């Protein structure tokens, strides 16, 4: 069984059935989660047929879901209908980080000004999970909590388009930033500490300081990824 199939089976119960959901939406959500959090290498091929069997739905909604994921830069579709996990070039990764450094601090500032107490609590919960995952060297668990953290921050932003754009940019390099098994635990520990500082600034009501902390976090991420891609 391929890694993505194993992940889909393992996490099957994470997604409650909903009669109101279209099959392509179910396939989209589950595939997106697997692509971001399973140990899948860039360029690895995906099988519509195998995914269809694991999900228990026909190939058409799976194909539609893969097309949606292609638009987000998570998979690549070739004219011959082959599907592979997207492989970003070094230049593309730096470009995405540059865009994030411009828009994500502003998202953080706006989120800090509009965030609800429940959303702040969710951010703290994610921090706790990330800290526990670091101690257990659980990279996958850390990545899942990191995703939830960023999604919560984006949801708190009153500008929905900005929130969507930040998450789309993050998706394009998520695997390099979070789930690479060569990434040192020390870097995950430092990243968690940087997330904590951002939440502290948000909780204190200092939106400008929260934006600055996010900028510093992204600068640290850029340096870590640069070192990782150059020396590995």
PDB file of N, CA and C in Angstrom, residues 111-112 114-127 149 152 156 199-200 202-204:
ATOM      1  N   UNK A 111      -6.047  39.913  11.837  1.00  0.00           N
ATOM      2  CA  UNK A 111      -6.594  38.837  12.665  1.00  0.00           C
ATOM      3  C   UNK A 111      -6.535  39.211  14.143  1.00  0.00           C
ATOM      4  N   UNK A 112      -5.414  39.796  14.556  1.00  0.00           N
ATOM      5  CA  UNK A 112      -5.249  40.179  15.959  1.00  0.00           C
ATOM      6  C   UNK A 112      -6.298  41.198  16.390  1.00  0.00           C
ATOM      7  N   UNK A 114      -9.358  41.322  15.210  1.00  0.00           N
ATOM      8  CA  UNK A 114     -10.716  40.808  15.062  1.00  0.00           C
ATOM      9  C   UNK A 114     -10.915  39.411  15.651  1.00  0.00           C
ATOM     10  N   UNK A 115      -9.895  38.828  16.205  1.00  0.00           N
ATOM     11  CA  UNK A 115      -9.957  37.444  16.667  1.00  0.00           C
ATOM     12  C   UNK A 115     -10.886  37.300  17.871  1.00  0.00           C
ATOM     13  N   UNK A 116     -11.544  36.156  17.949  1.00  0.00           N
ATOM     14  CA  UNK A 116     -12.458  35.883  19.060  1.00  0.00           C
ATOM     15  C   UNK A 116     -11.709  35.134  20.174  1.00  0.00           C
ATOM     16  N   UNK A 117     -12.230  35.170  21.390  1.00  0.00           N
ATOM     17  CA  UNK A 117     -11.601  34.408  22.490  1.00  0.00           C
ATOM     18  C   UNK A 117     -11.483  32.914  22.164  1.00  0.00           C
ATOM     19  N   UNK A 118     -12.490  32.349  21.522  1.00  0.00           N
ATOM     20  CA  UNK A 118     -12.437  30.926  21.167  1.00  0.00           C
ATOM     21  C   UNK A 118     -11.298  30.655  20.190  1.00  0.00           C
ATOM     22  N   UNK A 119     -11.091  31.557  19.249  1.00  0.00           N
ATOM     23  CA  UNK A 119     -10.008  31.372  18.283  1.00  0.00           C
ATOM     24  C   UNK A 119      -8.643  31.501  18.945  1.00  0.00           C
ATOM     25  N   UNK A 120      -8.532  32.418  19.908  1.00  0.00           N
ATOM     26  CA  UNK A 120      -7.281  32.531  20.663  1.00  0.00           C
ATOM     27  C   UNK A 120      -7.017  31.235  21.427  1.00  0.00           C
ATOM     28  N   UNK A 121      -8.052  30.685  22.030  1.00  0.00           N
ATOM     29  CA  UNK A 121      -7.895  29.415  22.751  1.00  0.00           C
ATOM     30  C   UNK A 121      -7.462  28.298  21.808  1.00  0.00           C
ATOM     31  N   UNK A 122      -8.002  28.302  20.581  1.00  0.00           N
ATOM     32  CA  UNK A 122      -7.601  27.288  19.602  1.00  0.00           C
ATOM     33  C   UNK A 122      -6.126  27.438  19.248  1.00  0.00           C
ATOM     34  N   UNK A 123      -5.672  28.668  19.100  1.00  0.00           N
ATOM     35  CA  UNK A 123      -4.249  28.896  18.814  1.00  0.00           C
ATOM     36  C   UNK A 123      -3.382  28.359  19.948  1.00  0.00           C
ATOM     37  N   UNK A 124      -3.794  28.604  21.194  1.00  0.00           N
ATOM     38  CA  UNK A 124      -3.037  28.085  22.332  1.00  0.00           C
ATOM     39  C   UNK A 124      -3.061  26.555  22.355  1.00  0.00           C
ATOM     40  N   UNK A 125      -4.198  25.960  22.046  1.00  0.00           N
ATOM     41  CA  UNK A 125      -4.292  24.501  21.999  1.00  0.00           C
ATOM     42  C   UNK A 125      -3.314  23.932  20.961  1.00  0.00           C
ATOM     43  N   UNK A 126      -3.233  24.592  19.812  1.00  0.00           N
ATOM     44  CA  UNK A 126      -2.313  24.142  18.759  1.00  0.00           C
ATOM     45  C   UNK A 126      -0.866  24.242  19.223  1.00  0.00           C
ATOM     46  N   UNK A 127      -0.553  25.322  19.949  1.00  0.00           N
ATOM     47  CA  UNK A 127       0.804  25.487  20.480  1.00  0.00           C
ATOM     48  C   UNK A 127       1.150  24.327  21.414  1.00  0.00           C
ATOM     49  N   UNK A 149      -3.222  25.735  13.236  1.00  0.00           N
ATOM     50  CA  UNK A 149      -2.865  27.046  13.766  1.00  0.00           C
ATOM     51  C   UNK A 149      -3.010  28.123  12.693  1.00  0.00           C
ATOM     52  N   UNK A 152      -6.644  28.678  11.609  1.00  0.00           N
ATOM     53  CA  UNK A 152      -7.388  29.453  12.603  1.00  0.00           C
ATOM     54  C   UNK A 152      -7.060  30.939  12.477  1.00  0.00           C
ATOM     55  N   UNK A 156      -9.606  34.084  11.341  1.00  0.00           N
ATOM     56  CA  UNK A 156      -9.820  35.278  12.165  1.00  0.00           C
ATOM     57  C   UNK A 156      -9.664  36.569  11.365  1.00  0.00           C
ATOM     58  N   UNK A 199       1.200  34.383  19.241  1.00  0.00           N
ATOM     59  CA  UNK A 199      -0.044  34.266  20.003  1.00  0.00           C
ATOM     60  C   UNK A 199      -0.006  35.169  21.237  1.00  0.00           C
ATOM     61  N   UNK A 200       1.142  35.261  21.885  1.00  0.00           N
ATOM     62  CA  UNK A 200       1.262  36.137  23.048  1.00  0.00           C
ATOM     63  C   UNK A 200       0.956  37.583  22.675  1.00  0.00           C
ATOM     64  N   UNK A 202      -0.848  38.571  20.091  1.00  0.00           N
ATOM     65  CA  UNK A 202      -2.271  38.644  19.753  1.00  0.00           C
ATOM     66  C   UNK A 202      -3.112  38.712  21.020  1.00  0.00           C
ATOM     67  N   UNK A 203      -2.808  37.848  21.972  1.00  0.00           N
ATOM     68  CA  UNK A 203      -3.574  37.793  23.221  1.00  0.00           C
ATOM     69  C   UNK A 203      -3.461  39.086  24.017  1.00  0.00           C
ATOM     70  N   UNK A 204      -2.330  39.778  23.884  1.00  0.00           N
ATOM     71  CA  UNK A 204      -2.130  41.034  24.602  1.00  0.00           C
ATOM     72  C   UNK A 204      -2.797  42.206  23.905  1.00  0.00           C
TER      73      UNK A 204
END
